[in-house]
Coordinates of C-alpha atoms and ligand atoms in Angstrom, one line a residue:
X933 CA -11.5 16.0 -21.8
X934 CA -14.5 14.3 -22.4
X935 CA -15.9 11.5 -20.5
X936 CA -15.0 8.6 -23.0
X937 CA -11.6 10.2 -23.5
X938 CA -11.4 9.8 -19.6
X939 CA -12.4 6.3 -19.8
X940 CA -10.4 5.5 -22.5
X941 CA -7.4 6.2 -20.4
X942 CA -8.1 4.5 -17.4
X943 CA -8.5 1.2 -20.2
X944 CA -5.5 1.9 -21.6
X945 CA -4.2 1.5 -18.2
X946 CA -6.2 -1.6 -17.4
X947 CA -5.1 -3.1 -20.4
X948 CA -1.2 -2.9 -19.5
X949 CA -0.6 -6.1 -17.8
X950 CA 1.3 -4.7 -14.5
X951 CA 1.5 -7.5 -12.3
X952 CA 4.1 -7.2 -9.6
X953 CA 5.9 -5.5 -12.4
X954 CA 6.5 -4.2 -15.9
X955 CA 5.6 -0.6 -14.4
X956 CA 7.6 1.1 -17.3
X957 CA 5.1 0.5 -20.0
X958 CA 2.2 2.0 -17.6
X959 CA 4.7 5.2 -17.1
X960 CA 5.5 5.3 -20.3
X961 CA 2.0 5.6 -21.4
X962 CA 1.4 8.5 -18.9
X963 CA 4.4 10.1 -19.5
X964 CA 3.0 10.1 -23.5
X965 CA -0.3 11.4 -22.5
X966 CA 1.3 14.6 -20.3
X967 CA 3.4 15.4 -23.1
X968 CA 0.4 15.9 -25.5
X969 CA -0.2 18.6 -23.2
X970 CA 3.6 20.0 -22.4
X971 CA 3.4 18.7 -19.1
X972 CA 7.2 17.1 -17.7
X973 CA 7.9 14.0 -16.5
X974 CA 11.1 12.0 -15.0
X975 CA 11.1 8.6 -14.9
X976 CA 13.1 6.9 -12.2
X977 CA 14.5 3.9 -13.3
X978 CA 14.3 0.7 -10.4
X979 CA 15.3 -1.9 -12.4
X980 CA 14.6 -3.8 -15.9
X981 CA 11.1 -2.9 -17.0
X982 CA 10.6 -0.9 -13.6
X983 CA 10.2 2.6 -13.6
X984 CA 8.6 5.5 -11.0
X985 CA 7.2 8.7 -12.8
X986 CA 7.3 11.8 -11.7
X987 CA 5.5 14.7 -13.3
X988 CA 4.7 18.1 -12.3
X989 CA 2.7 21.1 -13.1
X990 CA 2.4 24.7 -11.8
X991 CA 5.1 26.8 -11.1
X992 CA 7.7 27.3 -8.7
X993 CA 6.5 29.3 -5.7
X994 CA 3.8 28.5 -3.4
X995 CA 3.0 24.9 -1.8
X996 CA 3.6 21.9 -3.2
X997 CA 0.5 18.9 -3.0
X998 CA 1.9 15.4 -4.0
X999 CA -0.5 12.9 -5.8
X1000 CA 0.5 9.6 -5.6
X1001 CA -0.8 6.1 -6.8
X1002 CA 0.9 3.0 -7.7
X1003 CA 1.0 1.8 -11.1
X1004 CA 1.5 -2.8 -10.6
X1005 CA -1.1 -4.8 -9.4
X1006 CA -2.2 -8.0 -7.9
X1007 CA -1.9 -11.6 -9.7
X1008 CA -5.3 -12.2 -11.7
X1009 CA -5.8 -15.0 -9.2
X1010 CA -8.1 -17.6 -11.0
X1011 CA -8.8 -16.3 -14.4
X1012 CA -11.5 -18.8 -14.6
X1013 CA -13.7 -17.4 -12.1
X1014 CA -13.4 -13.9 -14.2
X1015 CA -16.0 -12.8 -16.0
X1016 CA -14.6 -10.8 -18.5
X1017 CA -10.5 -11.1 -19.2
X1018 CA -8.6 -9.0 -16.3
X1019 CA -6.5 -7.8 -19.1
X1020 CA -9.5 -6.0 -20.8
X1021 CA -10.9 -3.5 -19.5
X1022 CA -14.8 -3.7 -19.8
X1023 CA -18.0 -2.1 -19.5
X1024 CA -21.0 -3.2 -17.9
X1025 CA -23.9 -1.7 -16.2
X1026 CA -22.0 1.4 -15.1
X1027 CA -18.9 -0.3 -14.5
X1028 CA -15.5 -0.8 -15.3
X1029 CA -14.2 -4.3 -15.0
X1030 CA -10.4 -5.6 -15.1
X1031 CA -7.6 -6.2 -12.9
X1032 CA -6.4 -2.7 -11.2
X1033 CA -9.5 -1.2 -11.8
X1034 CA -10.2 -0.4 -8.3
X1035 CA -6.5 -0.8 -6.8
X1036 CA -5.6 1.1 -8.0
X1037 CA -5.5 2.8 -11.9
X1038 CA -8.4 4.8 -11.7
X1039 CA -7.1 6.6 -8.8
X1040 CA -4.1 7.0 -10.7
X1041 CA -5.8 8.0 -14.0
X1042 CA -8.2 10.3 -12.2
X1043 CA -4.7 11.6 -10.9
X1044 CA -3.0 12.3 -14.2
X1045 CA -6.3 13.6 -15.9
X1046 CA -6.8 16.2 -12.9
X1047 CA -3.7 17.4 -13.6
X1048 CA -3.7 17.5 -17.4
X1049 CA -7.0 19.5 -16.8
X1050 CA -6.1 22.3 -14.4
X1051 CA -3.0 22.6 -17.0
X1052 CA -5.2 23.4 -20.3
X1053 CA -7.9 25.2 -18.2
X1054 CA -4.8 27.5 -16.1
X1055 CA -6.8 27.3 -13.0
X1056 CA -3.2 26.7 -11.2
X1057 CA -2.3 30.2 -10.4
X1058 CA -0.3 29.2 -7.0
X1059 CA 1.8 26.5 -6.3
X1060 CA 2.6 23.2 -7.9
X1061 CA 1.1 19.6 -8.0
X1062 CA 3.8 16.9 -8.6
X1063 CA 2.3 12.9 -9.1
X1064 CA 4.7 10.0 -7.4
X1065 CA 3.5 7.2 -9.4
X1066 CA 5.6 4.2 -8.0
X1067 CA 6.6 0.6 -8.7
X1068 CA 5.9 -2.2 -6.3
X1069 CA 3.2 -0.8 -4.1
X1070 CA 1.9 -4.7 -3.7
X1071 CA 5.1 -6.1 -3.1
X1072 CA 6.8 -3.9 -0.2
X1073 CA 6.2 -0.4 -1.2
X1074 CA 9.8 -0.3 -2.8
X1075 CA 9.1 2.5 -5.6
X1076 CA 7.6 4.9 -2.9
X1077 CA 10.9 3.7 -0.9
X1078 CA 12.5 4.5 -3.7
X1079 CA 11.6 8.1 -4.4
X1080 CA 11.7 9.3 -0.5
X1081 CA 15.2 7.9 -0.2
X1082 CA 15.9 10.1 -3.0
X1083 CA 14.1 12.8 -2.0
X1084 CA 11.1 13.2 -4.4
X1085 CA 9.0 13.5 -1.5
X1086 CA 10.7 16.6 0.4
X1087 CA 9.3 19.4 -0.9
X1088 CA 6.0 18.3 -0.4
X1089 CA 3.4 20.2 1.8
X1090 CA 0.5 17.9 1.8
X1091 CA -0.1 14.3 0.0
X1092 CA -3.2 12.3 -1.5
X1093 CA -2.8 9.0 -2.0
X1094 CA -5.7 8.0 -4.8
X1095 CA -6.0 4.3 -3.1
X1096 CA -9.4 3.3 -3.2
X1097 CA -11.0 4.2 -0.5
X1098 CA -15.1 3.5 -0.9
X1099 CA -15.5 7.4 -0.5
X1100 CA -14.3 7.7 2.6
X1101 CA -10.9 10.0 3.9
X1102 CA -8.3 7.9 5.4
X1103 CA -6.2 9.5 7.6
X1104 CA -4.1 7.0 9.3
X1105 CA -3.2 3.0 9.6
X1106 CA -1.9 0.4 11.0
X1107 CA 1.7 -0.4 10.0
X1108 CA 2.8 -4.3 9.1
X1109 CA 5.6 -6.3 9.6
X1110 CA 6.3 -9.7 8.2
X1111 CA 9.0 -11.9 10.5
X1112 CA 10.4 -15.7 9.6
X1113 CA 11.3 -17.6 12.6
X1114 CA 13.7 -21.0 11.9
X1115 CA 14.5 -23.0 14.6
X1116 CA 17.2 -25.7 14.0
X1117 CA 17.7 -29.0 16.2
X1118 CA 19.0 -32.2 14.9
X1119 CA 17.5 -35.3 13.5
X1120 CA 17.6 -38.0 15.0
X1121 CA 15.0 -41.8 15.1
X1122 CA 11.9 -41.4 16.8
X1123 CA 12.6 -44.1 18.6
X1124 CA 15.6 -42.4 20.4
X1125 CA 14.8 -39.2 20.6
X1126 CA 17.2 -38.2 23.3
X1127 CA 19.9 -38.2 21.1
X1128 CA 18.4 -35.7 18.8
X1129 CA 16.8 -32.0 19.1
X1130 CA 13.4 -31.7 17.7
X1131 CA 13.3 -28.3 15.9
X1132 CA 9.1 -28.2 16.8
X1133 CA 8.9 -28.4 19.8
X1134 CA 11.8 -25.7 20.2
X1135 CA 9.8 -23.6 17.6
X1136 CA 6.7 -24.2 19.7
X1137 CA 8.0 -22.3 22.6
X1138 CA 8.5 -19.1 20.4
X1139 CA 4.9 -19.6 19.5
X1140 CA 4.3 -19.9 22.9
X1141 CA 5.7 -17.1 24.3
X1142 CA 4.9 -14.2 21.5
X1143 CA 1.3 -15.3 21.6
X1144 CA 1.7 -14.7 25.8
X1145 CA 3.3 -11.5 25.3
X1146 CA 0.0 -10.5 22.6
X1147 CA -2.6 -11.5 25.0
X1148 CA -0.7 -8.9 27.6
X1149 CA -1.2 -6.1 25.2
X1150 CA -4.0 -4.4 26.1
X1151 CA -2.9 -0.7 24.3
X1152 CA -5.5 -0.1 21.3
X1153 CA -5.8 2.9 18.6
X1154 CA -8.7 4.7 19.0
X1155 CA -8.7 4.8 15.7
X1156 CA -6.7 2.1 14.7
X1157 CA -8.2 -0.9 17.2
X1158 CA -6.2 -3.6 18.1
X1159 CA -2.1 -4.8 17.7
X1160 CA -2.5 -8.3 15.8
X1161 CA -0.1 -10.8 15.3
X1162 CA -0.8 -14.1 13.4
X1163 CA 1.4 -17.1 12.6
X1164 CA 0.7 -17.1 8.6
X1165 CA 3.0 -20.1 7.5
X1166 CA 4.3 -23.0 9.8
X1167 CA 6.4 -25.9 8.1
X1168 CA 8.4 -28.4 9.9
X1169 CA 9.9 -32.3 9.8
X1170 CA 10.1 -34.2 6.9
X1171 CA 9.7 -38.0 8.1
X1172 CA 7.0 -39.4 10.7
X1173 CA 9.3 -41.3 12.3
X1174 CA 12.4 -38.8 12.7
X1175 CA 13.0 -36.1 15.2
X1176 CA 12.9 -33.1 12.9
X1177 CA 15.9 -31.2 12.5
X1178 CA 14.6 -27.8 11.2
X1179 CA 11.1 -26.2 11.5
X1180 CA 10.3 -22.7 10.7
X1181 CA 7.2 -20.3 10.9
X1182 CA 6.3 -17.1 9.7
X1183 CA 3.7 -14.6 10.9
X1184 CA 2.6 -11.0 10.1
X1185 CA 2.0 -8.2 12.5
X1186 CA -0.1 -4.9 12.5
X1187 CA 1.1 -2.3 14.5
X1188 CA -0.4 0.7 15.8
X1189 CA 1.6 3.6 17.5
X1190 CA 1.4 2.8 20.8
X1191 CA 3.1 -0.6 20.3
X1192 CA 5.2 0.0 16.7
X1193 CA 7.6 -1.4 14.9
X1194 CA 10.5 -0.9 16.8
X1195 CA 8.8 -1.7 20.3
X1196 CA 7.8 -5.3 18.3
X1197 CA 11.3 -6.1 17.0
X1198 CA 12.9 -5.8 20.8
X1199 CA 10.3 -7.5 22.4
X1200 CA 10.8 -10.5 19.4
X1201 CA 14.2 -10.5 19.5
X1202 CA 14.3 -10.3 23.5
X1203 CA 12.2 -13.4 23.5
X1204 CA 14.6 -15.3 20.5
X1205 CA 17.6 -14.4 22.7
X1206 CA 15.9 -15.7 26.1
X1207 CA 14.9 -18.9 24.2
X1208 CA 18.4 -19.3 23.0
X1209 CA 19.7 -19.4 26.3
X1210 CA 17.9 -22.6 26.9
X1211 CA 20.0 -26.2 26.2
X1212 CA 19.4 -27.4 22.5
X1213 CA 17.5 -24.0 21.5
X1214 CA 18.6 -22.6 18.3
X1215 CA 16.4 -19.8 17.0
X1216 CA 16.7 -17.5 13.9
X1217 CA 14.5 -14.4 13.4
X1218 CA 14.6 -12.2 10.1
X1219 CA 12.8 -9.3 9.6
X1220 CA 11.3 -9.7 5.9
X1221 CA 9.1 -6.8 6.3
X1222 CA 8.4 -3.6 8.4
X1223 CA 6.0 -0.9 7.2
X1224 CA 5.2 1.9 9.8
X1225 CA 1.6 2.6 11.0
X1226 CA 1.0 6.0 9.2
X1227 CA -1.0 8.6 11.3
X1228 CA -1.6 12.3 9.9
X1229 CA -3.6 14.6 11.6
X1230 CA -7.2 14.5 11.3
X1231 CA -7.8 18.4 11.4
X1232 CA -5.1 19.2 9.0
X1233 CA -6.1 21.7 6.5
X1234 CA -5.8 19.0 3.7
X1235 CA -8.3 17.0 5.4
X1236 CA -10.7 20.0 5.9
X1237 CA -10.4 20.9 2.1
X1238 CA -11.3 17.3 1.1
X1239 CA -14.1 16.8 3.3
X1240 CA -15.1 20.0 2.4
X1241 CA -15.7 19.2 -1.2
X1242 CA -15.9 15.8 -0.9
X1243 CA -19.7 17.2 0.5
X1244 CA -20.1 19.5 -2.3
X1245 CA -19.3 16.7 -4.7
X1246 CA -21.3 13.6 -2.7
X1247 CA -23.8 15.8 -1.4
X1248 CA -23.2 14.3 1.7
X1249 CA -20.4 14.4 4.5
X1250 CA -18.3 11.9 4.0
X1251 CA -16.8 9.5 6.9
X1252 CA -12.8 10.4 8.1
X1253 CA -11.3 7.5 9.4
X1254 CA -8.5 4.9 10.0
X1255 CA -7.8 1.5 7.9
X1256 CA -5.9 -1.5 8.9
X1257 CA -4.1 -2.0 5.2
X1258 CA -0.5 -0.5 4.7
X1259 CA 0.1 2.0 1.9
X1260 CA 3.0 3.9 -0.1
X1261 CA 2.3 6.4 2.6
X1262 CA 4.8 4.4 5.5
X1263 CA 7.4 4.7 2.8
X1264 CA 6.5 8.5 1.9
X1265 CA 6.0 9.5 5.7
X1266 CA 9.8 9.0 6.3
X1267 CA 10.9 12.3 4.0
X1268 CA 12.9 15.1 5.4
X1269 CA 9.4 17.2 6.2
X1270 CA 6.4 16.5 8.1
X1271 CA 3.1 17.0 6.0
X1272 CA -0.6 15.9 6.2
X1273 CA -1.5 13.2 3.8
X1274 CA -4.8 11.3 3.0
X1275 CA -5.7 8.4 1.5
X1276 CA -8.8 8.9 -0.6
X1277 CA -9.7 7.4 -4.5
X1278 CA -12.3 5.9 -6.2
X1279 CA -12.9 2.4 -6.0
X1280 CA -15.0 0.0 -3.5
X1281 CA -14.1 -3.5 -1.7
X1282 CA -12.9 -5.5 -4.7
X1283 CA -8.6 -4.8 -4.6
X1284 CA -7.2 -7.9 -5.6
X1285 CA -10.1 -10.2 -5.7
X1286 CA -11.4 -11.7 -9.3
X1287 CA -13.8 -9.3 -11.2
X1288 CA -12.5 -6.4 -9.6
X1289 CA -14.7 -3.3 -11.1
X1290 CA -14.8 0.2 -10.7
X1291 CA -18.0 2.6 -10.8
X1292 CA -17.7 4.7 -13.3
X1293 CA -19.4 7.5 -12.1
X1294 CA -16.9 7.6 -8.7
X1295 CA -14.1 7.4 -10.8
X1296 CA -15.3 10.4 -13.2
X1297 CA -16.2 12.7 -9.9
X1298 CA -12.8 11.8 -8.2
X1299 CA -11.6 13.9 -11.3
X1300 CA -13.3 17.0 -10.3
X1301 CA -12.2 16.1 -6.5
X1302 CA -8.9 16.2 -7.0
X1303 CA -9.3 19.5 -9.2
X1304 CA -10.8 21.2 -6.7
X1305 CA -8.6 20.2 -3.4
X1306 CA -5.9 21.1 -5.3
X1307 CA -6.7 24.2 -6.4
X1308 CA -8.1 25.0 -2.9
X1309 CA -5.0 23.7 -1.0
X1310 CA -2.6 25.5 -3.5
X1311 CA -4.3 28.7 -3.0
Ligands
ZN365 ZN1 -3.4 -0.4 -3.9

């Protein structure tokens, strides 16, 4: 493929509005472009308008790599403050600009064209490469939950996920929960206040007592850093003058392995339960969202190949290195098999922010990157 056929996809792509959804016309479009060249493809149906992809090429022996990259994206956010429409993919000064161009279709397209490359060239003696591309990445991961539950991620024997990742390898991060905490009481006039149960101040001691048990944490991640919790959404009351008789809050945590998920949730639930003990205290926790902190070996021979010719590519060695963002890889990490996965694509620091861009040189390289680990990995 030439390099304006290689662009033209990746606009194509850009030009599908995705947000939060409608994944089936972006995997629809791929699944077109691999059959021009004979390559397969399922697509695994979610729900209306919401489909994962899975396509594969090489044979049956030998290893299997998975590439993986999500095909929605973020809101526009204020289209005002765009300077070209998000919708239309653009070029300017060696950029790409639009909505997804970073975070992430071009890892995705750079993806699909590796593969429909090493398939006309038949540089894939050994082993296969099969794409994941999933639904729902920005909204809790649910196509990549998807496919492991049904086992599309078994067989694998090493994984790159193409989020952008500002030339750099990603190896591990933090995992993320989101929690909402109601706490009811019962209304009553401000003026007698003893007769009600004010819902705040019961919701206050939660507050209290997590942000207690955060300050005691003094575990980090060498890699990682720090366990954060922050209170994200508080709402409470609706009168000045009445004891309010429902208040809730919601906050999102990063884990790291040494204090995960599960540790979180007991420690949470422990303090709800203690509260609850108290007169008047009526506390609620639900778990909204839980996303394991993802952490692959840094020596793995995936992560060797890539630097490897990451180097040969940059002509320069390229940093290996945690990330506090969540990917499709908690979903993927909780297949039947263990395997070494990375996180590295073309893109810079724009995901989800208004005119989003993509060099188009990294994105064009990351072609021949993924060509080349694969080949090398497979062999
Ligand atoms: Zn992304």
């Amino acid at each position: 493929m030439n390099k304006q056929e290689k662009l033209a996809i990746l606009k194509d792509m850009i030009n599908i509005d995705s947000t939060n959804g409608n994944e089936e016309e972006v995997a629809d479009y791929l699944l077109k472009q691999f059959a021009k060249y004979g390559i397969l493809s399922e697509k695994v149906a979610y729900s209306e308008a919401r489909t994962n992809l899975v396509s594969k090429i090489g044979g049956k022996n030998g290893k299997v790599l998975g590439f993986s990259g999500h095909m929605d994206v973020v809101d526009a956010g204020d289209r005002k403050a765009w300077k070209t429409p998000p919708f239309q993919a653009t070029e300017s000064d060696g950029k790409l600009f639009g909505r997804g161009s970073t975070d992430m279709k071009s890892g995705l397209a750079a993806m699909v064209i590796a593969m429909i490359e090493l398939e006309q060239e038949g540089k894939l003696i050994d082993g296969q490469i099969k794409l994941l591309a999933t639904i729902g990445e920005e909204i809790g991961e649910i196509g990549a939950a998807q496919l492991t539950t049904l086992g599309y991620a078994d067989d694998l024997d090493g994984l790159i996920i193409g989020e952008p990742s500002v030339r750099q390898i990603i190896y591990a991060h933090k995992g993320s929960m989101n929690y909402t905490l109601v706490s009811y009481g019962k209304n009553a006039h401000s003026s007698t206040p003893e007769l009600g149960i004010n819902a705040i101040d019961n919701l206050m001691l939660f507050y209290k007592e997590v942000e207690q048990y955060v300050a005691g944490i003094h575990q980090t991640n060498d890699i990682l850093g720090v366990f954060t919790h922050n209170v994200t959404v508080i709402e409470g009351g609706n009168q000045v003058n009445s004891i309010p008789a429902r208040a809730q809050l919601q906050g999102n945590i990063r884990t790291i392995p040494e204090v995960d998920n599960e540790k979180t949730e007991q420690v949470f639930c422990t303090i709800v339960s203690k509260l609850n003990k108290q007169e008047g205290v009526h506390l609620e926790i639900t778990w909204d969202y839980n996303k394991m902190p993802v952490f692959s070996d840094p020596k793995s021979n995936l992560v060797k190949i890539a630097e490897s010719i990451a180097k040969e590519q940059f002509g320069k060695t390229i940093p290996i290195i945690g990330l506090a963002g969540t990917t499709d890889a908690a979903e993927f990490i909780k297949a039947k098999n263990q395997f070494p996965l990375i996180i590295f694509g073309p893109g810079n620091n724009t995901p989800h922010e208004v005119n989003e861009y993509v060099d188009i040189e990294n994105y064009l390289e990351m072609i021949d990157v993924y060509k080349a680990i694969a080949i090398q990995f497979l062999k």
